mmCIF file of C-alpha atoms in Angstrom:
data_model
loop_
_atom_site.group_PDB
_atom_site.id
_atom_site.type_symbol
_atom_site.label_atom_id
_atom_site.label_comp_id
_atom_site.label_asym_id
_atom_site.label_seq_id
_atom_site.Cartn_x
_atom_site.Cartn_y
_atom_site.Cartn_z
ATOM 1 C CA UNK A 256 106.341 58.524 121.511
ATOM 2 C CA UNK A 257 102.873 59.443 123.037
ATOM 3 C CA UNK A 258 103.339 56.307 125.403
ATOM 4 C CA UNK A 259 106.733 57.979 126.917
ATOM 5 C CA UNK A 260 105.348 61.326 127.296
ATOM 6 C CA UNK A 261 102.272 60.089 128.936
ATOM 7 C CA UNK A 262 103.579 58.126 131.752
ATOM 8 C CA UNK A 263 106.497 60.161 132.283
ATOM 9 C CA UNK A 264 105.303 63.472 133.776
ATOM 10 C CA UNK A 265 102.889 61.977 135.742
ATOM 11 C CA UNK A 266 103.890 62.112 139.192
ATOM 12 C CA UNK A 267 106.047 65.883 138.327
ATOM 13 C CA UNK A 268 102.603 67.255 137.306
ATOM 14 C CA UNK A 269 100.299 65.483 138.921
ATOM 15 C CA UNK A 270 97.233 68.615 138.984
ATOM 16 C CA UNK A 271 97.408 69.118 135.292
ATOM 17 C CA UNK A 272 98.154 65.062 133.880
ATOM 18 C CA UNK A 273 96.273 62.713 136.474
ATOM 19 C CA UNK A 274 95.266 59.111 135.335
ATOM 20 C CA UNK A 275 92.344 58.292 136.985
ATOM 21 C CA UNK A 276 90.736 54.874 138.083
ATOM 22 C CA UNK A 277 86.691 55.352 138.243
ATOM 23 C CA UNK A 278 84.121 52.892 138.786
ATOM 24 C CA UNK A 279 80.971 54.406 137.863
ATOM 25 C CA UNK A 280 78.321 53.601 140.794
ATOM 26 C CA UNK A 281 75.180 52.554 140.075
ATOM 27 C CA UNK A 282 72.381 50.942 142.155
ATOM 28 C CA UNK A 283 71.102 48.677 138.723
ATOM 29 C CA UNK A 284 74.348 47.333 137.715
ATOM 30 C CA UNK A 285 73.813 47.493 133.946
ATOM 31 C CA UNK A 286 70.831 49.229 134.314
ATOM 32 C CA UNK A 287 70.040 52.853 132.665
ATOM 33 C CA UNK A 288 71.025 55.544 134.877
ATOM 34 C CA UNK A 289 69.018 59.272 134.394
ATOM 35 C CA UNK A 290 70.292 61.803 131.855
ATOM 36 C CA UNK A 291 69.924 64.973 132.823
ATOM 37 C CA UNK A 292 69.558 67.737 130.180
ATOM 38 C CA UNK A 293 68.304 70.817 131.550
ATOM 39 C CA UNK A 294 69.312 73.727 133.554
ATOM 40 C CA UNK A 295 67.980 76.271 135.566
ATOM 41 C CA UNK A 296 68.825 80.041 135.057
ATOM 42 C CA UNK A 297 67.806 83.285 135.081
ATOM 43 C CA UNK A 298 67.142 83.884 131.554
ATOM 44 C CA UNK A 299 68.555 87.082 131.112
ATOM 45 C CA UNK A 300 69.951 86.876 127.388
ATOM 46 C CA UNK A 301 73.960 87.345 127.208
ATOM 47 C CA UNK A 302 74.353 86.915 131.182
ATOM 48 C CA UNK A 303 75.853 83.971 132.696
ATOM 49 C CA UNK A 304 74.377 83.328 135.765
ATOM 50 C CA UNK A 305 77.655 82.865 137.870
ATOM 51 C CA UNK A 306 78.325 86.679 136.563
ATOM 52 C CA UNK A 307 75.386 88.417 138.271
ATOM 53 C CA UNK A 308 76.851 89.106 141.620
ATOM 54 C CA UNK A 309 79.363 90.943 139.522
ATOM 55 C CA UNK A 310 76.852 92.432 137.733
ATOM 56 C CA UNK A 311 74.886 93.504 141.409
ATOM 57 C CA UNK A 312 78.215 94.739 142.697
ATOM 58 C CA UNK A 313 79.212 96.919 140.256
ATOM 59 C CA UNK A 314 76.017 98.151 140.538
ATOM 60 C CA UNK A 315 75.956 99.145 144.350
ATOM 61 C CA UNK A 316 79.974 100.350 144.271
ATOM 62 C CA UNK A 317 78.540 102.822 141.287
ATOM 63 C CA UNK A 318 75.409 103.983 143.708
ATOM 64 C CA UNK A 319 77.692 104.454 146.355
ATOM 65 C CA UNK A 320 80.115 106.269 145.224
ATOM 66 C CA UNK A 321 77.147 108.886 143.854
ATOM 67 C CA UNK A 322 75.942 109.051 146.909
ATOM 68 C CA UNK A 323 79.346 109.779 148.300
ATOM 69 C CA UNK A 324 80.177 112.876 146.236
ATOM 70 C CA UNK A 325 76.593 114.026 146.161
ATOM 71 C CA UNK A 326 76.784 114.789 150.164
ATOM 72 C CA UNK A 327 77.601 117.838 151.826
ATOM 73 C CA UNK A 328 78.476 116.465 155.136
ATOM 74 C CA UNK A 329 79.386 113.332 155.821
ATOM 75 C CA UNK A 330 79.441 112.315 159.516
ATOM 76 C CA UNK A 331 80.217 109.466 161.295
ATOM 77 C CA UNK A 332 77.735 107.069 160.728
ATOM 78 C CA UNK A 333 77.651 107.811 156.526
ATOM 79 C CA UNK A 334 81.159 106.684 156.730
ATOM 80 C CA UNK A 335 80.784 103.854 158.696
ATOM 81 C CA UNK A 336 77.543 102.811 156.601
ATOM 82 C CA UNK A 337 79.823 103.361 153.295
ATOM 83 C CA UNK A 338 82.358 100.980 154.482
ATOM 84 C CA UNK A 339 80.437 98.449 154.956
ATOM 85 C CA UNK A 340 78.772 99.171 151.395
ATOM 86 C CA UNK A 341 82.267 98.878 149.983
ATOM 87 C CA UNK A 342 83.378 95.710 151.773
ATOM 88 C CA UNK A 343 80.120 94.049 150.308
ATOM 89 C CA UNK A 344 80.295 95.487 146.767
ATOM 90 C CA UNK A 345 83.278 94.373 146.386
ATOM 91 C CA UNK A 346 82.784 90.498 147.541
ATOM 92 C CA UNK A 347 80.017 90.481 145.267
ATOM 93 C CA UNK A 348 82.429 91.250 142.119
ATOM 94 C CA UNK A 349 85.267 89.116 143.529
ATOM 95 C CA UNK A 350 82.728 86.181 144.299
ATOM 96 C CA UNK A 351 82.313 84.651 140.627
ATOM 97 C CA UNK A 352 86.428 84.296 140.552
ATOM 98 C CA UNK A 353 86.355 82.809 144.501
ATOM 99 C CA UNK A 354 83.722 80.645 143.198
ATOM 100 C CA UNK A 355 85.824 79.410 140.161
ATOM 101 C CA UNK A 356 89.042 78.881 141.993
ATOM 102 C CA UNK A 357 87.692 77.193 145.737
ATOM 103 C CA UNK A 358 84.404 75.509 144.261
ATOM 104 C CA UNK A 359 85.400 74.342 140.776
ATOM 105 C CA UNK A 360 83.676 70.958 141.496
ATOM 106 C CA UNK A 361 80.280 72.873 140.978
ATOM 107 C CA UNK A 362 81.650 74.672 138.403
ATOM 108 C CA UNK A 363 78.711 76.076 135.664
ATOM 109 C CA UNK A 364 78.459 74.640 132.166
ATOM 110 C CA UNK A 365 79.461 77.158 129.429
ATOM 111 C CA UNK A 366 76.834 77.590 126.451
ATOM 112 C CA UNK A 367 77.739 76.399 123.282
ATOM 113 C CA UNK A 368 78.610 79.736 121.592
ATOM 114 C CA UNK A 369 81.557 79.936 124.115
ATOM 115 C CA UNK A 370 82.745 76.224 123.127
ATOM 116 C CA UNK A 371 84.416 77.804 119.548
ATOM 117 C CA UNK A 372 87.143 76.399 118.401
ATOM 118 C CA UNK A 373 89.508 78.566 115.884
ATOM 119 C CA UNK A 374 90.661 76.555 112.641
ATOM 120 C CA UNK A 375 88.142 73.987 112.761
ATOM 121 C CA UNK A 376 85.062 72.485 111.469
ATOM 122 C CA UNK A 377 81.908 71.633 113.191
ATOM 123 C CA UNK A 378 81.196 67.751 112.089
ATOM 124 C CA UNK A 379 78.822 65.093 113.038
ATOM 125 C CA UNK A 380 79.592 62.057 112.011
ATOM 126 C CA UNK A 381 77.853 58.240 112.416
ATOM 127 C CA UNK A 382 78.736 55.100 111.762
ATOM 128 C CA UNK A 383 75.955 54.509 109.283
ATOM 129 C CA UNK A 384 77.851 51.985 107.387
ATOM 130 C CA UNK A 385 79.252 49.896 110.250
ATOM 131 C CA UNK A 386 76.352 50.083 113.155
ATOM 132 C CA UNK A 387 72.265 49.087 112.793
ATOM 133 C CA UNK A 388 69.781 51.679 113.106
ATOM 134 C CA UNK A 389 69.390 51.312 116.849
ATOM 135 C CA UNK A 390 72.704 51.360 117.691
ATOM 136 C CA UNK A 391 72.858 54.742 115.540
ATOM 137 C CA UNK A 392 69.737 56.529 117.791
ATOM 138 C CA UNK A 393 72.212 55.224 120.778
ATOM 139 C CA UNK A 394 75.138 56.874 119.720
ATOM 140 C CA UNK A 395 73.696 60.121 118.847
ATOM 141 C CA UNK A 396 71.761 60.366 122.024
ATOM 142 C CA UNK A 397 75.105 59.869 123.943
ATOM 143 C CA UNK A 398 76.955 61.936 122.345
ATOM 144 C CA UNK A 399 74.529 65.026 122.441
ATOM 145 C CA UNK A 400 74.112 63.913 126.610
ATOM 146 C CA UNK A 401 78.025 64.542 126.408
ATOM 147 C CA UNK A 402 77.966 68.154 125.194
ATOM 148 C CA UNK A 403 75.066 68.997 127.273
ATOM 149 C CA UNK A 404 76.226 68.084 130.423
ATOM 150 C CA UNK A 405 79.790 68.883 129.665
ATOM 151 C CA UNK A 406 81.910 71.697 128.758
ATOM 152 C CA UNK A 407 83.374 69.595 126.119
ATOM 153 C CA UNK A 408 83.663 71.105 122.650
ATOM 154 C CA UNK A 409 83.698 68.030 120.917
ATOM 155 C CA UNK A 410 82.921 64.626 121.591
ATOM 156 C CA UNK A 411 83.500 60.901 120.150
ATOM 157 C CA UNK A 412 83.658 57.423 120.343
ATOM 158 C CA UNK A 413 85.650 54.744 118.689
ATOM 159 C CA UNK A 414 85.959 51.080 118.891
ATOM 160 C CA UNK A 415 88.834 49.403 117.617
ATOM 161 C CA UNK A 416 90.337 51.105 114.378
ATOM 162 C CA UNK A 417 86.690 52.438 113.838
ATOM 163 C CA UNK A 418 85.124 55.538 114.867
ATOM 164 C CA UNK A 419 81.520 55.486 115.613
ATOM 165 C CA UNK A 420 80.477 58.512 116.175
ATOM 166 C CA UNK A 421 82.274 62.311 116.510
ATOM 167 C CA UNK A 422 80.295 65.454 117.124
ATOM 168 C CA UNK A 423 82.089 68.604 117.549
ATOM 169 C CA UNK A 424 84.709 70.850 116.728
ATOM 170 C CA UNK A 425 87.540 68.831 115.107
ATOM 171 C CA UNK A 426 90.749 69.459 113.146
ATOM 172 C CA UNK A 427 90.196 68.543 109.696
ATOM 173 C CA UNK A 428 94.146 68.002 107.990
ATOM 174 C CA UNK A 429 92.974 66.079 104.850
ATOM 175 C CA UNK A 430 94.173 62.678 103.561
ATOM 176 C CA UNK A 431 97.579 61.112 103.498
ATOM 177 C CA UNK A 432 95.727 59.648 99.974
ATOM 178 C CA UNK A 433 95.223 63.157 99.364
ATOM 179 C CA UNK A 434 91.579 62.473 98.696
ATOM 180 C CA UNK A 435 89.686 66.352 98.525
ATOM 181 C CA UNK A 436 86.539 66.700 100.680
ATOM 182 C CA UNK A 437 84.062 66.814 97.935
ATOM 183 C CA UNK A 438 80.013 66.289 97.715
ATOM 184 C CA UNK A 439 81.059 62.352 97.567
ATOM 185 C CA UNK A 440 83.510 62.391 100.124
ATOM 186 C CA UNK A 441 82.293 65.292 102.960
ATOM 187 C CA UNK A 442 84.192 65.965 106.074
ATOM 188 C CA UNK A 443 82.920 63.606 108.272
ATOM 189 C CA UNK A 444 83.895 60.527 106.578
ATOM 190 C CA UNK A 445 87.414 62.609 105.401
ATOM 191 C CA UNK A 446 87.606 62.553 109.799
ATOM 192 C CA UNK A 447 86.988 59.057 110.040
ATOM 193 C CA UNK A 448 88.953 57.952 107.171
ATOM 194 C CA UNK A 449 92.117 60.376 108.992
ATOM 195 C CA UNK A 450 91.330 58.689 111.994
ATOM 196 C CA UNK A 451 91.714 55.060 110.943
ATOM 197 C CA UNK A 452 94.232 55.981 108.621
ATOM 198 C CA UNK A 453 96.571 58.278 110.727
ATOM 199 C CA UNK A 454 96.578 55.536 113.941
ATOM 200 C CA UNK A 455 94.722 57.220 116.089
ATOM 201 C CA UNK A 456 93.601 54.230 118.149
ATOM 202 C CA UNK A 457 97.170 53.213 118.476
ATOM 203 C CA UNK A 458 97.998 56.782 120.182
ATOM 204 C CA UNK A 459 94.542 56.549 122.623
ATOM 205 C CA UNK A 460 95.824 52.891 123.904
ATOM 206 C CA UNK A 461 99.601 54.080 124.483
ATOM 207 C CA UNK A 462 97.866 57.306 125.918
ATOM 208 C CA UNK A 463 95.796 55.610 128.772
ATOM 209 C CA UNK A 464 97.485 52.361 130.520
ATOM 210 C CA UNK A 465 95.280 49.811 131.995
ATOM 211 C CA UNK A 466 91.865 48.121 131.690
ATOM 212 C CA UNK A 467 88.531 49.708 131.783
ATOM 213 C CA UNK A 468 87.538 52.271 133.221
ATOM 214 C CA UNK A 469 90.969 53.869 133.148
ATOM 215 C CA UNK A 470 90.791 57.274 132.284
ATOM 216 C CA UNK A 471 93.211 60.129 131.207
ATOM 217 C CA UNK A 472 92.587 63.779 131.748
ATOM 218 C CA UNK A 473 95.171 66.216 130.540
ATOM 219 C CA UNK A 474 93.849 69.807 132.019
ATOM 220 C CA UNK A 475 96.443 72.721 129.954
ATOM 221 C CA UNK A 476 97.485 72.652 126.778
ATOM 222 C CA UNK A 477 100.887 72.306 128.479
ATOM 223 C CA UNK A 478 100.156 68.893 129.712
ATOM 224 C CA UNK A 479 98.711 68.243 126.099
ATOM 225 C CA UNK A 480 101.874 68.951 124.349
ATOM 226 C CA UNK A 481 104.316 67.012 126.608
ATOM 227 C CA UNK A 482 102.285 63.780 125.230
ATOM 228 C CA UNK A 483 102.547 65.048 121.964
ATOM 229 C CA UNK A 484 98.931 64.582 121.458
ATOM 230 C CA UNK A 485 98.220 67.576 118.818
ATOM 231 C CA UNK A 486 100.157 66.340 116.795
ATOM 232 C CA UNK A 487 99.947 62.539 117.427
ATOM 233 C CA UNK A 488 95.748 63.335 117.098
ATOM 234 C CA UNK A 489 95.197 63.960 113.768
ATOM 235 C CA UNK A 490 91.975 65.743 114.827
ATOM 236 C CA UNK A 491 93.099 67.429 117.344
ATOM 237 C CA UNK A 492 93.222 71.466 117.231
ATOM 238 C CA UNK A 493 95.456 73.682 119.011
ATOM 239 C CA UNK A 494 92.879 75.134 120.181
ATOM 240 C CA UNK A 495 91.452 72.834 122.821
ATOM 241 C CA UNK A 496 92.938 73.210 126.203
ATOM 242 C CA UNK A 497 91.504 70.129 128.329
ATOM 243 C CA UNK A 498 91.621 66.638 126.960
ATOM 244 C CA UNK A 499 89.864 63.359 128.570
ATOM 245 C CA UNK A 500 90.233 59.936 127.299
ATOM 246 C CA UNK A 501 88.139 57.223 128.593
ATOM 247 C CA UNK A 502 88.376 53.630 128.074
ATOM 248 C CA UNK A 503 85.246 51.915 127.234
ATOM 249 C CA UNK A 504 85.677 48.253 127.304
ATOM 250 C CA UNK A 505 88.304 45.974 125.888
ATOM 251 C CA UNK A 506 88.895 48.259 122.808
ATOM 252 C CA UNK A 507 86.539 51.463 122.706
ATOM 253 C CA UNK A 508 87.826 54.731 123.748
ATOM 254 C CA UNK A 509 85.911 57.750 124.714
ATOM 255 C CA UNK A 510 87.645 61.396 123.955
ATOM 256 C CA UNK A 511 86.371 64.701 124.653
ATOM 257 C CA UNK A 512 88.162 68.014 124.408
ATOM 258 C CA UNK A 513 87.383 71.941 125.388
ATOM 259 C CA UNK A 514 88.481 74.698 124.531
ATOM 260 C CA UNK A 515 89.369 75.902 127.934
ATOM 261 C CA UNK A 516 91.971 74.793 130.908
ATOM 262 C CA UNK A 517 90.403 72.914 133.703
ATOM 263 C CA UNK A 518 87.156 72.686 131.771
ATOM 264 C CA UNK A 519 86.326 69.583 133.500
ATOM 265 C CA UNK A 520 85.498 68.908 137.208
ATOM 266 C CA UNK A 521 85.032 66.171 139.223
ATOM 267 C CA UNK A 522 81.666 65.749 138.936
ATOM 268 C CA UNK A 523 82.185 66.530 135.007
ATOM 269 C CA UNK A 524 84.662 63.833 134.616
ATOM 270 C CA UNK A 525 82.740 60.754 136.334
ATOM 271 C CA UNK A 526 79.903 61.948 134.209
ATOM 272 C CA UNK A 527 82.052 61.232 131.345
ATOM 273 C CA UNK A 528 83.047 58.089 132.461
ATOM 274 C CA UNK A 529 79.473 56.565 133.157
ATOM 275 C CA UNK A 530 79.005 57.140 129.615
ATOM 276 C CA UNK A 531 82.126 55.597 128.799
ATOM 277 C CA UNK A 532 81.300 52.479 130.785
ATOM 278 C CA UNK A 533 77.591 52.504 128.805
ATOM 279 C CA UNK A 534 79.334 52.676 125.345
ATOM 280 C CA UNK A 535 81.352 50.080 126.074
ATOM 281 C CA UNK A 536 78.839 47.707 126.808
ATOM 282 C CA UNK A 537 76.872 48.047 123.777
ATOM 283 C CA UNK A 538 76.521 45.541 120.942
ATOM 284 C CA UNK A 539 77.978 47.316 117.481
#
């Protein structure tokens, strides 16, 4: 089912279902390549940076038009000097949408507080029980360099039947065993049980066609739902809006979601696959 509906609509929708083929470029081969985890901003608590030109606009309309009804007279050059007042207030509040729609490839990363997800439950799960220590400190590195430099909302990994490691907002349905999520059996191994249990890696390799580093990216919930994926995904909320799945190597898999259309750009999505390409490689 998921492998019709995924290489069906591809060509009819090609902006919101695109399979990609990306070789991540690097200068060392194999080498380690720089993760970058901070960002500069203006530090003004509950303001997104892309949102202060707004801000200054709305600002300058609101002093202009004071000035405007405060006046007497108003002569020639006033008027003139007001109209070019308005034409600039008003590019400075429709700049942050320009900038979203024409420049989406530099598009900002959201904070975590506006990655939610309704109806699900914020897990972190490891491998402990399949991977060595080192491995682990791999794994969760990676996946917290995903969510940092990503929009996604949740993050993970599998290999095989297995999943490694999942960080993020997931669906939890419960057990087809009907096993409760209890002190001895907590969420994230009730996730990791659903996902070997439920097929899930079946559904990622029907999902993406071809070797590594094929990748999927599904951009609308729309384009989610014609390859059936919320409900083939047994973690999978309604909620998220953007889907990319990432092979990494022969069997591993890659899968991040957000809670938002279009959440992830260009530069967004090679990023992802880099990482992809790295898990792949490693010895679990």
């Amino acid at each position: 089912g998921a492998a019709a509906g995924a290489s069906g609509p591809a060509a009819a929708h090609q902006q919101e279902h695109e399979v990609l083929e990306l070789e991540a470029q690097s200068d060392k081969g194999d080498g380690d390549f720089d993760v970058s985890v901070f960002q500069f901003t203006l530090g003004i608590p509950g303001i997104p940076d892309e949102q202060v030109p707004r801000i200054l606009g709305c600002v300058t309309l609101g002093l202009l038009a004071l000035n405007h009804f405060s006046s007497d007279l108003i002569d020639g050059a006033q008027a003139r000097s007001e109209a070019i007042a308005l034409v600039l207030g008003s590019t400075c509040i429709a700049l942050p949408s320009i900038n979203s729609r024409i420049n989406f490839d530099n598009s900002p990363i959201v904070s975590q507080s506006q990655r939610t997800v309704p109806d699900t439950k914020e897990v972190f799960y490891l491998a402990r029980e399949e991977v060595e220590e080192e491995a682990l400190g791999e794994l969760a590195w990676n996946s917290f360099a995903l969510l940092k430099n990503t929009n996604a909302s949740f993050v993970m990994f599998s290999r095989g039947p297995k999943l490694m490691v999942a960080r993020g907002s997931f669906r939890i349905p419960g057990l087809p065993e009907g096993i409760p999520v209890t002190a001895n059996y907590p969420i994230d191994k009730v996730l990791s049980k659903s996902f070997e249990v439920t097929g899930s890696e079946r559904v990622l390799r029907d999902a993406v066609k071809g070797p590594a580093p094929a990748l999927l990216y599904l951009d609308s919930q729309a384009a989610i739902d014609r390859t059936k994926l919320y409900g083939d995904l047994c973690f999978l909320a309604k909620g998220i809006q953007s889907v990319l799945i990432a092979r990494a190597g022969e069997a591993g898999f890659v899968v991040v979601g957000a809670n938002a259309p279009r959440a992830f750009s260009t530069k967004q999505r090679k990023w992802i696959a880099s990482i992809a390409k790295k898990l792949g490689t490693m010895d679990l």
